[in-house]
CSV table of C-alpha atoms in Angstrom, one decimal:
chain,number,residue,atom,x,y,z
A,1,UNK,CA,-80.2,129.2,-27.6
A,2,UNK,CA,-80.4,132.9,-28.2
A,3,UNK,CA,-79.1,136.0,-26.5
A,4,UNK,CA,-79.8,136.7,-22.9
A,5,UNK,CA,-83.3,138.0,-22.0
A,6,UNK,CA,-84.6,139.6,-18.9
A,7,UNK,CA,-86.6,137.5,-16.5
A,8,UNK,CA,-88.8,138.6,-13.6
A,9,UNK,CA,-87.3,138.8,-10.1
A,10,UNK,CA,-89.5,136.0,-8.9
A,11,UNK,CA,-87.8,133.5,-11.2
A,12,UNK,CA,-84.8,133.5,-8.8
A,13,UNK,CA,-86.9,131.5,-6.3
A,14,UNK,CA,-88.4,129.4,-9.1
A,15,UNK,CA,-84.9,128.4,-10.2
A,16,UNK,CA,-84.0,127.2,-6.7
A,17,UNK,CA,-87.4,125.4,-6.3
A,18,UNK,CA,-87.1,123.6,-9.6
A,19,UNK,CA,-83.5,122.6,-8.9
A,20,UNK,CA,-84.4,121.3,-5.5
A,21,UNK,CA,-87.2,119.2,-6.9
A,22,UNK,CA,-85.0,117.9,-9.7
A,23,UNK,CA,-82.2,116.8,-7.4
A,24,UNK,CA,-84.5,115.3,-4.8
A,25,UNK,CA,-85.8,112.7,-7.4
A,26,UNK,CA,-82.3,111.2,-7.7
A,27,UNK,CA,-80.6,112.5,-4.6
A,28,UNK,CA,-78.3,109.6,-4.0
A,29,UNK,CA,-76.9,109.7,-7.6
A,30,UNK,CA,-76.6,113.5,-7.5
A,31,UNK,CA,-74.7,113.3,-4.2
A,32,UNK,CA,-72.4,110.7,-5.6
A,33,UNK,CA,-71.9,112.8,-8.8
A,34,UNK,CA,-70.9,115.9,-6.8
A,35,UNK,CA,-68.6,113.8,-4.6
A,36,UNK,CA,-66.8,112.4,-7.6
A,37,UNK,CA,-66.6,115.9,-9.1
A,38,UNK,CA,-64.8,117.2,-6.0
A,39,UNK,CA,-62.7,114.1,-5.7
A,40,UNK,CA,-61.4,114.5,-9.2
A,41,UNK,CA,-60.7,118.2,-8.6
A,42,UNK,CA,-58.8,117.3,-5.4
A,43,UNK,CA,-56.8,114.6,-7.4
A,44,UNK,CA,-55.9,117.2,-10.0
A,45,UNK,CA,-54.8,119.6,-7.3
A,46,UNK,CA,-52.2,117.0,-6.2
A,47,UNK,CA,-50.2,118.1,-9.3
A,48,UNK,CA,-49.0,120.8,-7.0
A,49,UNK,CA,-47.0,118.2,-5.0
A,50,UNK,CA,-45.0,117.6,-8.1
A,51,UNK,CA,-44.9,121.0,-9.7
A,52,UNK,CA,-45.2,123.8,-7.0
A,53,UNK,CA,-47.8,126.5,-7.6
A,54,UNK,CA,-49.2,124.6,-10.6
A,55,UNK,CA,-51.6,122.7,-8.3
A,56,UNK,CA,-53.5,125.8,-7.5
A,57,UNK,CA,-54.0,126.6,-11.2
A,58,UNK,CA,-54.8,123.0,-12.4
A,59,UNK,CA,-58.4,122.9,-10.9
A,60,UNK,CA,-59.2,126.1,-12.7
A,61,UNK,CA,-58.1,124.7,-16.0
A,62,UNK,CA,-60.2,121.6,-15.6
A,63,UNK,CA,-63.3,122.9,-13.8
A,64,UNK,CA,-65.2,123.8,-17.0
A,65,UNK,CA,-64.7,120.2,-18.3
A,66,UNK,CA,-66.0,118.7,-15.1
A,67,UNK,CA,-68.8,121.3,-14.6
A,68,UNK,CA,-70.0,120.5,-18.1
A,69,UNK,CA,-70.7,117.0,-16.9
A,70,UNK,CA,-72.9,118.1,-14.0
A,71,UNK,CA,-74.7,120.5,-16.4
A,72,UNK,CA,-75.2,117.6,-18.9
A,73,UNK,CA,-76.8,115.6,-16.1
A,74,UNK,CA,-79.1,118.5,-15.3
A,75,UNK,CA,-80.0,118.8,-19.0
A,76,UNK,CA,-81.0,115.1,-19.2
A,77,UNK,CA,-83.0,115.1,-16.0
A,78,UNK,CA,-84.8,118.4,-16.9
A,79,UNK,CA,-86.7,116.4,-19.6
A,80,UNK,CA,-87.1,113.4,-17.3
A,81,UNK,CA,-84.5,111.3,-19.1
A,82,UNK,CA,-82.6,108.6,-17.3
A,83,UNK,CA,-79.8,109.7,-14.9
A,84,UNK,CA,-76.7,108.3,-16.6
A,85,UNK,CA,-73.8,108.5,-14.2
A,86,UNK,CA,-71.3,108.4,-17.1
A,87,UNK,CA,-72.7,111.8,-18.2
A,88,UNK,CA,-70.6,113.3,-15.5
A,89,UNK,CA,-67.6,113.1,-17.9
A,90,UNK,CA,-69.5,114.3,-20.9
A,91,UNK,CA,-67.2,117.3,-21.2
A,92,UNK,CA,-64.3,114.9,-22.0
A,93,UNK,CA,-66.0,113.6,-25.1
A,94,UNK,CA,-67.9,116.7,-26.3
A,95,UNK,CA,-66.6,120.3,-26.7
A,96,UNK,CA,-63.4,119.2,-24.9
A,97,UNK,CA,-61.0,121.6,-26.5
A,98,UNK,CA,-63.5,124.5,-26.2
A,99,UNK,CA,-64.0,123.7,-22.5
A,100,UNK,CA,-60.3,123.5,-21.8
A,101,UNK,CA,-59.9,126.8,-23.5
A,102,UNK,CA,-62.6,128.1,-21.3
A,103,UNK,CA,-60.6,126.9,-18.3
A,104,UNK,CA,-57.6,128.8,-19.7
A,105,UNK,CA,-59.7,131.9,-20.0
A,106,UNK,CA,-60.7,131.4,-16.3
A,107,UNK,CA,-57.1,131.1,-15.3
A,108,UNK,CA,-56.2,134.3,-17.2
A,109,UNK,CA,-59.1,136.1,-15.5
A,110,UNK,CA,-58.1,134.7,-12.1
A,111,UNK,CA,-54.5,136.0,-12.5
A,112,UNK,CA,-55.8,139.4,-13.8
A,113,UNK,CA,-58.2,139.7,-10.8
A,114,UNK,CA,-55.4,138.9,-8.4
A,115,UNK,CA,-53.1,141.4,-10.1
A,116,UNK,CA,-55.8,144.0,-9.9
A,117,UNK,CA,-56.3,143.3,-6.2
A,118,UNK,CA,-52.5,143.6,-5.7
A,119,UNK,CA,-52.4,147.0,-7.5
A,120,UNK,CA,-55.3,148.2,-5.4
A,121,UNK,CA,-53.6,147.1,-2.3
A,122,UNK,CA,-50.4,148.8,-3.4
A,123,UNK,CA,-52.2,152.1,-4.0
A,124,UNK,CA,-54.2,152.0,-0.8
A,125,UNK,CA,-51.7,150.6,1.7
A,126,UNK,CA,-48.2,151.2,0.3
A,127,UNK,CA,-45.8,149.6,2.8
A,128,UNK,CA,-48.4,147.1,3.9
A,129,UNK,CA,-48.9,145.7,0.4
A,130,UNK,CA,-46.6,142.7,1.0
A,131,UNK,CA,-48.9,141.4,3.7
A,132,UNK,CA,-52.1,142.0,1.7
A,133,UNK,CA,-50.5,140.3,-1.3
A,134,UNK,CA,-49.8,137.3,0.9
A,135,UNK,CA,-53.5,137.0,1.5
A,136,UNK,CA,-54.4,137.4,-2.2
A,137,UNK,CA,-51.9,134.8,-3.5
A,138,UNK,CA,-51.8,132.2,-0.6
A,139,UNK,CA,-55.2,132.6,0.9
A,140,UNK,CA,-53.7,132.7,4.4
A,141,UNK,CA,-51.5,135.1,6.3
A,142,UNK,CA,-49.5,134.4,9.5
A,143,UNK,CA,-50.6,136.5,12.4
A,144,UNK,CA,-47.1,137.9,12.7
A,145,UNK,CA,-47.4,139.2,9.1
A,146,UNK,CA,-50.6,141.1,9.6
A,147,UNK,CA,-50.4,144.7,8.5
A,148,UNK,CA,-50.2,146.5,11.8
A,149,UNK,CA,-50.7,150.0,10.3
A,150,UNK,CA,-53.7,149.0,8.1
A,151,UNK,CA,-56.4,150.1,10.5
A,152,UNK,CA,-60.0,149.1,10.7
A,153,UNK,CA,-61.2,151.7,8.2
A,154,UNK,CA,-58.6,150.5,5.7
A,155,UNK,CA,-59.6,146.9,6.1
A,156,UNK,CA,-63.2,147.7,5.6
A,157,UNK,CA,-62.4,149.8,2.5
A,158,UNK,CA,-60.3,147.1,1.0
A,159,UNK,CA,-63.1,144.6,1.7
A,160,UNK,CA,-65.7,146.7,0.1
A,161,UNK,CA,-63.6,147.3,-3.0
A,162,UNK,CA,-62.7,143.6,-3.3
A,163,UNK,CA,-66.4,142.7,-3.1
A,164,UNK,CA,-67.1,145.3,-5.8
A,165,UNK,CA,-64.5,143.8,-8.1
A,166,UNK,CA,-65.5,140.2,-7.2
A,167,UNK,CA,-69.1,140.7,-8.3
A,168,UNK,CA,-68.4,141.2,-12.0
A,169,UNK,CA,-65.6,138.6,-11.8
A,170,UNK,CA,-68.1,136.0,-10.6
A,171,UNK,CA,-70.7,137.2,-13.1
A,172,UNK,CA,-68.3,136.5,-16.0
A,173,UNK,CA,-67.8,132.9,-14.8
A,174,UNK,CA,-71.5,132.1,-13.9
A,175,UNK,CA,-72.7,131.1,-17.4
A,176,UNK,CA,-69.4,130.5,-19.1
A,177,UNK,CA,-69.4,126.7,-19.0
A,178,UNK,CA,-73.0,126.2,-20.2
A,179,UNK,CA,-72.5,128.8,-22.9
A,180,UNK,CA,-69.5,126.9,-24.2
A,181,UNK,CA,-71.0,123.5,-23.8
A,182,UNK,CA,-74.6,124.1,-24.9
A,183,UNK,CA,-74.2,127.3,-26.9
A,184,UNK,CA,-71.1,126.5,-28.9
A,185,UNK,CA,-69.5,129.7,-27.8
A,186,UNK,CA,-65.7,130.1,-27.3
A,187,UNK,CA,-64.4,130.5,-23.8
A,188,UNK,CA,-63.5,134.2,-24.2
A,189,UNK,CA,-66.9,135.3,-25.8
A,190,UNK,CA,-68.8,133.3,-23.1
A,191,UNK,CA,-67.2,135.5,-20.4
A,192,UNK,CA,-68.7,138.6,-21.9
A,193,UNK,CA,-72.1,137.0,-22.6
A,194,UNK,CA,-72.3,135.7,-19.1
A,195,UNK,CA,-71.6,139.2,-17.7
A,196,UNK,CA,-74.3,140.7,-19.8
A,197,UNK,CA,-76.8,138.0,-18.8
A,198,UNK,CA,-76.2,138.5,-15.1
A,199,UNK,CA,-76.4,142.3,-15.4
A,200,UNK,CA,-79.7,142.0,-17.3
A,201,UNK,CA,-81.0,139.7,-14.6
A,202,UNK,CA,-79.4,141.2,-11.5
A,203,UNK,CA,-82.7,141.1,-9.6
A,204,UNK,CA,-83.6,137.4,-10.0
A,205,UNK,CA,-79.9,136.5,-9.6
A,206,UNK,CA,-79.8,138.5,-6.4
A,207,UNK,CA,-82.9,136.7,-5.2
A,208,UNK,CA,-81.4,133.3,-6.0
A,209,UNK,CA,-78.2,134.3,-4.2
A,210,UNK,CA,-80.2,135.3,-1.1
A,211,UNK,CA,-82.2,132.1,-1.0
A,212,UNK,CA,-78.9,130.1,-1.4
A,213,UNK,CA,-77.2,132.0,1.4
A,214,UNK,CA,-80.2,131.6,3.8
A,215,UNK,CA,-80.4,127.9,3.1
A,216,UNK,CA,-76.6,127.5,3.7
A,217,UNK,CA,-76.8,129.6,6.9
A,218,UNK,CA,-79.6,127.4,8.3
A,219,UNK,CA,-77.6,124.3,7.4
A,220,UNK,CA,-74.5,125.5,9.2
A,221,UNK,CA,-76.5,126.6,12.3
A,222,UNK,CA,-78.4,123.3,12.5
A,223,UNK,CA,-75.4,121.1,12.3
A,224,UNK,CA,-73.3,123.3,14.5
A,225,UNK,CA,-76.0,123.0,17.2
A,226,UNK,CA,-76.2,119.2,16.8
A,227,UNK,CA,-72.4,118.8,17.0
A,228,UNK,CA,-72.4,121.0,20.2
A,229,UNK,CA,-75.2,119.1,21.7
A,230,UNK,CA,-73.5,115.7,21.0
A,231,UNK,CA,-70.2,116.9,22.3
A,232,UNK,CA,-71.8,118.3,25.5
A,233,UNK,CA,-74.3,115.6,26.5
A,234,UNK,CA,-72.7,112.4,25.0
A,235,UNK,CA,-69.5,110.7,25.9
A,236,UNK,CA,-67.7,107.5,25.3
A,237,UNK,CA,-68.9,105.2,22.5
A,238,UNK,CA,-72.2,106.9,22.2
A,239,UNK,CA,-70.5,110.2,21.7
A,240,UNK,CA,-68.2,108.8,19.0
A,241,UNK,CA,-71.1,107.1,17.2
A,242,UNK,CA,-73.2,110.3,17.3
A,243,UNK,CA,-70.3,112.3,15.9
A,244,UNK,CA,-69.8,109.8,13.1
A,245,UNK,CA,-73.5,109.8,12.3
A,246,UNK,CA,-73.7,113.6,12.3
A,247,UNK,CA,-70.6,113.8,10.1
A,248,UNK,CA,-72.2,111.5,7.6
A,249,UNK,CA,-75.4,113.4,7.6
A,250,UNK,CA,-73.5,116.7,7.2
A,251,UNK,CA,-71.6,115.3,4.3
A,252,UNK,CA,-74.7,113.9,2.5
A,253,UNK,CA,-76.8,117.0,3.0
A,254,UNK,CA,-73.9,119.2,2.0
A,255,UNK,CA,-73.5,117.3,-1.2
A,256,UNK,CA,-77.2,117.5,-1.8
A,257,UNK,CA,-77.1,121.3,-1.4
A,258,UNK,CA,-74.1,121.6,-3.7
A,259,UNK,CA,-76.0,119.6,-6.3
A,260,UNK,CA,-79.0,121.9,-6.0
A,261,UNK,CA,-76.7,125.0,-6.4
A,262,UNK,CA,-75.2,123.4,-9.6
A,263,UNK,CA,-78.6,122.6,-11.1
A,264,UNK,CA,-79.8,126.2,-10.3
A,265,UNK,CA,-77.0,127.4,-12.6
A,266,UNK,CA,-78.5,125.3,-15.4
A,267,UNK,CA,-82.1,126.4,-14.5
A,268,UNK,CA,-81.2,130.0,-14.6
A,269,UNK,CA,-79.2,129.5,-17.8
A,270,UNK,CA,-82.1,127.7,-19.6
A,271,UNK,CA,-84.6,130.3,-18.5
A,272,UNK,CA,-82.5,133.2,-19.6
A,273,UNK,CA,-81.0,131.8,-22.9
A,274,UNK,CA,-83.5,129.2,-24.2
A,275,UNK,CA,-85.4,130.3,-27.3
A,276,UNK,CA,-87.8,127.4,-27.3
A,277,UNK,CA,-89.7,128.6,-24.2
A,278,UNK,CA,-92.3,131.3,-24.0
A,279,UNK,CA,-90.5,134.5,-22.9
A,280,UNK,CA,-93.3,135.2,-20.4
A,281,UNK,CA,-93.5,131.7,-19.1
A,282,UNK,CA,-92.1,130.6,-15.7
A,283,UNK,CA,-89.8,127.6,-15.5
A,284,UNK,CA,-91.7,124.3,-15.3
A,285,UNK,CA,-92.4,123.3,-11.7
């Protein structure tokens, strides 16, 4: 590993294509791995039932540990090594302390980002800040608490400013886990290196994001149409069976896409940071 290098814009599509191909060769195991990943995060979130508010922070603390496992699997499969399901928990036996510190840095960044949004809301909306803070901290707001005096222009302005702040926030997190796990960085330094890498490669990263959004949009439209069709034309036992089958297909295909998105993080990371590849070469297809 070295420092981040610039890659051509077309590599954004190659990252996605390579990731799709890699996941497709072991799609059942990849779907199971992603399912376990989210199941463990959900179980960790149950801490909130015992310690209020802590449950919303616990997944952030442990996400780098679990993400490292998925990245470890991608690393093995990239060189056609055997898919070892136990590799999903590689972060708990390698770089564990550093990954947990990375989660702590993510938590600090998350709190800072929320506080910045709160300050922005206070400056822009004054009396309406309480309602806006409810959205920032709880993720939901009762209709009765909606800021009546906010206005459409204010809402649009706040949305634009939030997106402008969220972009660098996400960029700092994008490569943090692989930098800590593969690059031996500490969690704090990895945030800065990740931001620099994304800024250097904003064009291929934007291309990768657009491909991902298009694929997700098509997935949503297709399954929404199938569910509407089944609900409208089928009834009784056949309708129930159709809904169960569609639900299962939606789950499996959704897990598959999540696996592809995870591997695309590794593909982009390897292409940008690896020193053992030709700087002008494209990722292996």
